mmCIF file of C-alpha atoms in Angstrom:
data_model
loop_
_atom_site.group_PDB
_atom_site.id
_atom_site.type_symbol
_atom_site.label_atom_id
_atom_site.label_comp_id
_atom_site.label_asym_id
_atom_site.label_seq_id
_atom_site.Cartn_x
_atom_site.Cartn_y
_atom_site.Cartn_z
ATOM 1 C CA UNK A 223 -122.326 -37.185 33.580
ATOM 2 C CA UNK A 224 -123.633 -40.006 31.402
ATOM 3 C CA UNK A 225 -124.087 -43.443 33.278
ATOM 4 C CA UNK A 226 -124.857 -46.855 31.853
ATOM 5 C CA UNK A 227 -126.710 -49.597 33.971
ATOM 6 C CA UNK A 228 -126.570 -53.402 32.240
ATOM 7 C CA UNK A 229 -128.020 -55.876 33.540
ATOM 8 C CA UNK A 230 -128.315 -59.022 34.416
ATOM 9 C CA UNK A 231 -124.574 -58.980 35.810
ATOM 10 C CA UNK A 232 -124.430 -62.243 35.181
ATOM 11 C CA UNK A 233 -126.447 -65.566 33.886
ATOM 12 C CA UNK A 234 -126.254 -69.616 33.829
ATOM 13 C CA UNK A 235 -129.115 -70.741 31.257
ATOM 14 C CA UNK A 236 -129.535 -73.964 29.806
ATOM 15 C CA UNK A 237 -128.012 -75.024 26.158
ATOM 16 C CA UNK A 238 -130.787 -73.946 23.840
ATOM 17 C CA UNK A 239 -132.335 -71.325 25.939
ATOM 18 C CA UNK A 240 -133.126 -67.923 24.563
ATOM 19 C CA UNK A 241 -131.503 -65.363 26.665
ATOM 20 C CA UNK A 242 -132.197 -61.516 26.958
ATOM 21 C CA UNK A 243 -130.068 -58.896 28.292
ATOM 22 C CA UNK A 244 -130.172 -54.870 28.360
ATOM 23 C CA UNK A 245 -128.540 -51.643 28.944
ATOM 24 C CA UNK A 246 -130.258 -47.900 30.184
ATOM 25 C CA UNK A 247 -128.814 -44.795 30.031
ATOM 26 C CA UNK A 248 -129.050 -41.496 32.471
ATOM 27 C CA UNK A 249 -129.165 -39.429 28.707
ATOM 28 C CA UNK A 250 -130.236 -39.451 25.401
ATOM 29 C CA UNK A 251 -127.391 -41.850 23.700
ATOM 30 C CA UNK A 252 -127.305 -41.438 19.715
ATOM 31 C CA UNK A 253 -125.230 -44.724 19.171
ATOM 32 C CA UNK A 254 -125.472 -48.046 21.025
ATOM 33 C CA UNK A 255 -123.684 -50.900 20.406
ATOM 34 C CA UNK A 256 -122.994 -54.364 21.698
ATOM 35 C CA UNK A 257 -119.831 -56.174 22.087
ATOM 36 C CA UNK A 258 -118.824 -60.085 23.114
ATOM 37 C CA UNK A 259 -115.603 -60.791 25.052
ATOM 38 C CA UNK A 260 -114.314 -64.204 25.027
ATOM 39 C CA UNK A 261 -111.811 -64.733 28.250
ATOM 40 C CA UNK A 262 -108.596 -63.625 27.256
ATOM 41 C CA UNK A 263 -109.463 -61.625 23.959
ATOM 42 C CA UNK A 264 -110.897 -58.381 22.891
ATOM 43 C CA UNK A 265 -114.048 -57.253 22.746
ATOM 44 C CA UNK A 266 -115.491 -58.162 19.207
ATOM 45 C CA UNK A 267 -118.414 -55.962 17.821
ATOM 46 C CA UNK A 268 -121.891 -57.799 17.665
ATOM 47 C CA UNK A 269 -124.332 -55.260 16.635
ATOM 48 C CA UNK A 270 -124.364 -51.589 15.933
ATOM 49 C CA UNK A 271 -127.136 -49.327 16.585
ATOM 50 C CA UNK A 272 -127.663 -45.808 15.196
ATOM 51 C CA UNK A 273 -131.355 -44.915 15.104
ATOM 52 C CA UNK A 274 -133.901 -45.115 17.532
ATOM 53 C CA UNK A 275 -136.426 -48.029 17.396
ATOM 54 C CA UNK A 276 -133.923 -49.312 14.865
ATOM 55 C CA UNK A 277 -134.310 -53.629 15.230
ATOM 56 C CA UNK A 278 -131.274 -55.524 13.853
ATOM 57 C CA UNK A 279 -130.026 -59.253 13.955
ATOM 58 C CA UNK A 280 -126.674 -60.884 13.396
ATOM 59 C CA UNK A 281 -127.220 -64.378 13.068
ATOM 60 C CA UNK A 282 -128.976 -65.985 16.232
ATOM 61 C CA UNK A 283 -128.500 -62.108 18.358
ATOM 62 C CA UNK A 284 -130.963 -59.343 17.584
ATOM 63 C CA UNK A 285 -130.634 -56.283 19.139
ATOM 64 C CA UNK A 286 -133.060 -53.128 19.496
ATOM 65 C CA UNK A 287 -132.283 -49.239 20.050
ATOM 66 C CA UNK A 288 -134.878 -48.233 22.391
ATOM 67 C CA UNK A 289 -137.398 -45.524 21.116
ATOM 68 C CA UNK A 290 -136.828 -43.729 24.273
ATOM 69 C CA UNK A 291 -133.158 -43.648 23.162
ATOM 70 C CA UNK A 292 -132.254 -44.509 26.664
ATOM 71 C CA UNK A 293 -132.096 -47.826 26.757
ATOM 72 C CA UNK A 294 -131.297 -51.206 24.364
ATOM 73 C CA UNK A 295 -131.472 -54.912 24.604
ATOM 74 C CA UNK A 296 -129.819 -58.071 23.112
ATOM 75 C CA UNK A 297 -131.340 -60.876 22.453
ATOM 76 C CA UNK A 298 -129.681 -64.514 21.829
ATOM 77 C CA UNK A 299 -131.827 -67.283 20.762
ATOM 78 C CA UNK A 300 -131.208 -71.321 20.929
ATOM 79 C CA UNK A 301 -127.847 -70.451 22.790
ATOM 80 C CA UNK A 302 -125.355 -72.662 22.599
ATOM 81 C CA UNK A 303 -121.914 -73.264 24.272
ATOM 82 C CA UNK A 304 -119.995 -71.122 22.456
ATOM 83 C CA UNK A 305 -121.948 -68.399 23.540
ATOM 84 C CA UNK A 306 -120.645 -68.344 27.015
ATOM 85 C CA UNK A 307 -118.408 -64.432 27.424
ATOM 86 C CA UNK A 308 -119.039 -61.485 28.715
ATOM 87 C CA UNK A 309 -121.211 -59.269 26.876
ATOM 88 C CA UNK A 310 -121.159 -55.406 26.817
ATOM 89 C CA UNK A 311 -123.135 -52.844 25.698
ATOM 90 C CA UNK A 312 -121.690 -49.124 25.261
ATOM 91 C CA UNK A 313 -123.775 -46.503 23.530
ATOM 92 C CA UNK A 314 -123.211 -43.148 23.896
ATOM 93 C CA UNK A 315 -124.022 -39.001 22.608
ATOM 94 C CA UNK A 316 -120.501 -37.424 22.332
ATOM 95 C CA UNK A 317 -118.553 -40.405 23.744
ATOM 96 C CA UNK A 318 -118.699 -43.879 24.214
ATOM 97 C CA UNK A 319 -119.128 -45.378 28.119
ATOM 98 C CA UNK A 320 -119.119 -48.935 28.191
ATOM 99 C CA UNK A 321 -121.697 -51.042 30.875
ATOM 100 C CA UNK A 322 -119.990 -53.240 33.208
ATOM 101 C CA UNK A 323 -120.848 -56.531 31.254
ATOM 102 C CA UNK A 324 -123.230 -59.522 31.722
ATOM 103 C CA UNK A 325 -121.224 -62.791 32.114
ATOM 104 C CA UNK A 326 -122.790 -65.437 30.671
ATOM 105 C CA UNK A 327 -122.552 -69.280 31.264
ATOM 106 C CA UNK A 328 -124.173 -72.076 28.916
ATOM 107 C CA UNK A 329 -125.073 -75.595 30.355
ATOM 108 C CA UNK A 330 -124.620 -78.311 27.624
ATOM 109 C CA UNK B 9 -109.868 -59.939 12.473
ATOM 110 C CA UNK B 10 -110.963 -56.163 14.003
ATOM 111 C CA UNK B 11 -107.439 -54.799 11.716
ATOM 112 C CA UNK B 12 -106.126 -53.111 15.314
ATOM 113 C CA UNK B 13 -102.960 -54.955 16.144
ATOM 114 C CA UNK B 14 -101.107 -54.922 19.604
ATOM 115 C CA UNK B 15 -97.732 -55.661 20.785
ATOM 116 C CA UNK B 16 -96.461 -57.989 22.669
ATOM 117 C CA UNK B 17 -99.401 -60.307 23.834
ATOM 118 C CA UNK B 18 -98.079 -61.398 26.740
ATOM 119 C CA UNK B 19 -95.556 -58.926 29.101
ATOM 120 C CA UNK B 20 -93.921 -59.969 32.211
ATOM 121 C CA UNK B 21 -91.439 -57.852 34.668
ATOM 122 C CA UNK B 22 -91.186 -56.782 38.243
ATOM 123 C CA UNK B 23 -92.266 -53.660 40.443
ATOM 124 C CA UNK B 24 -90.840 -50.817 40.042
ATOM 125 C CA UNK B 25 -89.325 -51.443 36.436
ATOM 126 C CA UNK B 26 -91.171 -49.567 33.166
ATOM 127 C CA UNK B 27 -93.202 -51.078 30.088
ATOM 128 C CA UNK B 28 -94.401 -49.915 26.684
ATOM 129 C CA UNK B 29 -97.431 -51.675 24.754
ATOM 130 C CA UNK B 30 -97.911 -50.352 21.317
ATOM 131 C CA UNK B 31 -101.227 -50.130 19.175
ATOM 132 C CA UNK B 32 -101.675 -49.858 15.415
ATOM 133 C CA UNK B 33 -105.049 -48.990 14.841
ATOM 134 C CA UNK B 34 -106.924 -50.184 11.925
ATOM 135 C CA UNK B 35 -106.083 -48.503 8.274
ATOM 136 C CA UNK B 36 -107.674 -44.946 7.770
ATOM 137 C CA UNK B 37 -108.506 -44.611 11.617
ATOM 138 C CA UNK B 38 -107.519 -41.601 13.378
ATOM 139 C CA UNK B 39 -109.087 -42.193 16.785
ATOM 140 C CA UNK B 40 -106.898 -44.643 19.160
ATOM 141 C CA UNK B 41 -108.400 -45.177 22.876
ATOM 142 C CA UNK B 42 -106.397 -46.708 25.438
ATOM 143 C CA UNK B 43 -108.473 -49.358 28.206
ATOM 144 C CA UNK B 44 -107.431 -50.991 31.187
ATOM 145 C CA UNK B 45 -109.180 -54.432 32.104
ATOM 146 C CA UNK B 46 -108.213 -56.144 35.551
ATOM 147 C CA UNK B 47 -109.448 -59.896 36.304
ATOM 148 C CA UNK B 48 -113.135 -60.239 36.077
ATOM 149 C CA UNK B 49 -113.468 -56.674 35.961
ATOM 150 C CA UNK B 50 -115.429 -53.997 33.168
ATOM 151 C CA UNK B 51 -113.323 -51.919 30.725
ATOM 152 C CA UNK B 52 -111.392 -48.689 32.369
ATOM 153 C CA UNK B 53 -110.979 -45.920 30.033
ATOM 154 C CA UNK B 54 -107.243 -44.711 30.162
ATOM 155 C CA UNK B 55 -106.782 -42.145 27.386
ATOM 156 C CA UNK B 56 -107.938 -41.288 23.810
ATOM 157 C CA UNK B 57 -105.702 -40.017 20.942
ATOM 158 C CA UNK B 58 -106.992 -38.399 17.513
ATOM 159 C CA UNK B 59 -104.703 -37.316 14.889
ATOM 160 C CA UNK B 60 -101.603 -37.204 17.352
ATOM 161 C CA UNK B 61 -103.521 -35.479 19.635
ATOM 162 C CA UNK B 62 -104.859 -35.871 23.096
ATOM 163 C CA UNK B 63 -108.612 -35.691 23.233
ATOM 164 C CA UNK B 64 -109.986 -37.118 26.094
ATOM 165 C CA UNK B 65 -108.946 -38.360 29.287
ATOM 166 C CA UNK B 66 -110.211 -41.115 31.873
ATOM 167 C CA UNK B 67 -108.741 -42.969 34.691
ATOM 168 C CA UNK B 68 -105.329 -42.558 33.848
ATOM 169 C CA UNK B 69 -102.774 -42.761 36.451
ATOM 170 C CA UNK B 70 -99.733 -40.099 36.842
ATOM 171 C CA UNK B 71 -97.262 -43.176 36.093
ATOM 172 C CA UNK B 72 -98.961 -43.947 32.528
ATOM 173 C CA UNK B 73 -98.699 -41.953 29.737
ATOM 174 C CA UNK B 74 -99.628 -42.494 25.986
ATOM 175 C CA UNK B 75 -98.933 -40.678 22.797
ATOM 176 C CA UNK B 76 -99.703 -41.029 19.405
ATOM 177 C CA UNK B 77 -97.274 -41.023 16.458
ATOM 178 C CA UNK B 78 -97.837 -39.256 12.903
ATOM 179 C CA UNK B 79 -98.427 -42.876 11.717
ATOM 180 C CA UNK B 80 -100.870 -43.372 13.897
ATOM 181 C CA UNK B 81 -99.459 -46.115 16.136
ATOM 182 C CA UNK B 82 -99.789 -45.318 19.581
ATOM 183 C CA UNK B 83 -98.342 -46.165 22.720
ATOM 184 C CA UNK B 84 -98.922 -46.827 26.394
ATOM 185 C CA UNK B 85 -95.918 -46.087 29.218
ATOM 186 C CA UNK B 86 -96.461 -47.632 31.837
ATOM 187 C CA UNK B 87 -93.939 -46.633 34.215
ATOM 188 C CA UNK B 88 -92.879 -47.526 38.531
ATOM 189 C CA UNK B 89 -95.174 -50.409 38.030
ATOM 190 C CA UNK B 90 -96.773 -51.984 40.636
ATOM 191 C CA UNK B 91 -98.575 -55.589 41.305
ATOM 192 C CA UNK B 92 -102.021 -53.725 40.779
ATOM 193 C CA UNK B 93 -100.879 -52.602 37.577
ATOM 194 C CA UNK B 94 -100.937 -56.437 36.535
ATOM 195 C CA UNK B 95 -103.938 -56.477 33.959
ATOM 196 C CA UNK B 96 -105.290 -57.033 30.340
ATOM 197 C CA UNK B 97 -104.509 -53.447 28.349
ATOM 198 C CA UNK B 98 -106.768 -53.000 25.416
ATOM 199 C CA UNK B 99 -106.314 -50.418 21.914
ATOM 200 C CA UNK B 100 -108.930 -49.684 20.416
ATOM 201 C CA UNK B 101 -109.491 -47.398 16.952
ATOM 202 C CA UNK B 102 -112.437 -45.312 15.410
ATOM 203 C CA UNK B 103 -112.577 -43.103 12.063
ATOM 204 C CA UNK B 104 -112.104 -40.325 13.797
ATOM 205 C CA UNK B 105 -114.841 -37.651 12.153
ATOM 206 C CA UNK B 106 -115.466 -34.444 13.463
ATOM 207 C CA UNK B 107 -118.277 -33.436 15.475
ATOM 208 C CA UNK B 108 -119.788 -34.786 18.555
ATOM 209 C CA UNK B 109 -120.664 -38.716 18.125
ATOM 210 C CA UNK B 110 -119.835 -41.854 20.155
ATOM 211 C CA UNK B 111 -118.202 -43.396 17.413
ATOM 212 C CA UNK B 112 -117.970 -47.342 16.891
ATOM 213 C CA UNK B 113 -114.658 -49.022 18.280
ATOM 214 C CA UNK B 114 -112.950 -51.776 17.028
ATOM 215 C CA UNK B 115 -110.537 -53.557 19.497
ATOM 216 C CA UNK B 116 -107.047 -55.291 19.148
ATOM 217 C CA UNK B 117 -106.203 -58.379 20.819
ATOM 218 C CA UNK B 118 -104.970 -56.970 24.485
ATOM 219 C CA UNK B 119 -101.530 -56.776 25.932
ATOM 220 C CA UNK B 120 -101.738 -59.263 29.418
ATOM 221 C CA UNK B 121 -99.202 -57.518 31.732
ATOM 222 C CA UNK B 122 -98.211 -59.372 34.591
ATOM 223 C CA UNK B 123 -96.122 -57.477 37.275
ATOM 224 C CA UNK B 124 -94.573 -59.565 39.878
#
């Protein structure tokens, strides 16, 4: 079956560091998307992803489908603390499977 | 605001005793997906619903069930709970069109269940 690998599981960075994260697939995914979790609350959509080598941003967080469609990253520049959550990815063919999240902690 | 609204937000009871959470999924959505999150952990997949129907299943136990009502609303029984049952119960909601894609999900606010 279709399996998702994110990583870093988890990161403590520095207020105003750029951070980088990213998900790969065992298949061929048609959709990817990224989510943020604050604790407590539901997932909120960041960024989707339809198209392979498809680049968008959302403010400060740019995300890329990977041409290989196996694979995407996100990308958070000048982080701040409210950036701090757990961030998935889930991407999929004919479902969605969701990673298992990269926690991540901002220093002021 | 993702528009998918769950009831209660908070839900507290003992072992043994039976709970329903209830979804309404955002307007013109047919797809409702049921996830179970417990402390620090990923998202479980429980059960999907389109159009009143079942269409997928995932880690569902025998003591849960779900269904989905011809307004769309869905909900979760959970039922003969016990304290590992205590977690954060998410609704989700998609379109809903045919064919084969992973479709975007929007997600409601969580039920927290705490079993004691």
């Amino acid at each position: 079956g279709q399996q998702l690998n994110q990583s870093p599981q988890s990161m403590f960075i520095q207020e105003g560091e750029d951070v980088s994260m990213n998900c790969t697939s065992s298949s061929i995914f048609n959709t990817w998307l990224w989510y943020k979790q604050d604790p407590g609350e539901g997932p909120v959509l960041l960024i989707a992803l339809y198209k392979a080598g498809e680049l968008t941003s959302n403010g400060r967080l740019t995300a890329q489908f990977g041409i290989t469609r196996k694979d995407s990253f996100l990308n958070i520049s000048a982080s701040i603390p409210s950036d701090v959550g757990i961030y998935f990815c889930a991407g999929g063919y004919n479902k969605l499977i969701f990673g298992a999240g990269t926690r991540l902690a901002v220093h002021p | 605001d993702s528009g998918v609204t769950q009831t209660p937000k908070h839900l507290i009871t003992a072992t043994g005793q039976r709970v329903t959470l209830r979804c309404s999924p955002r307007s013109g959505d047919l797809s409702v997906y049921w996830y179970q999150q417990s402390l620090d952990q990923g998202l479980q997949f429980l059960i999907q619903y389109y159009n009143g129907e079942e269409r997928a299943k995932g880690n569902i136990l025998e003591r849960f069930s779900a269904q989905q009502f011809p307004d769309l609303h869905s909900e979760l029984n959970l039922s003969s709970l016990e304290l590992g049952d205590s977690a954060l119960y998410f609704c989700a909601s998609s379109v809903g069109l045919a064919g084969f894609s992973a479709e975007t999900q929007y997600f409601g606010p969580g039920t927290r269940l705490l079993v004691l």
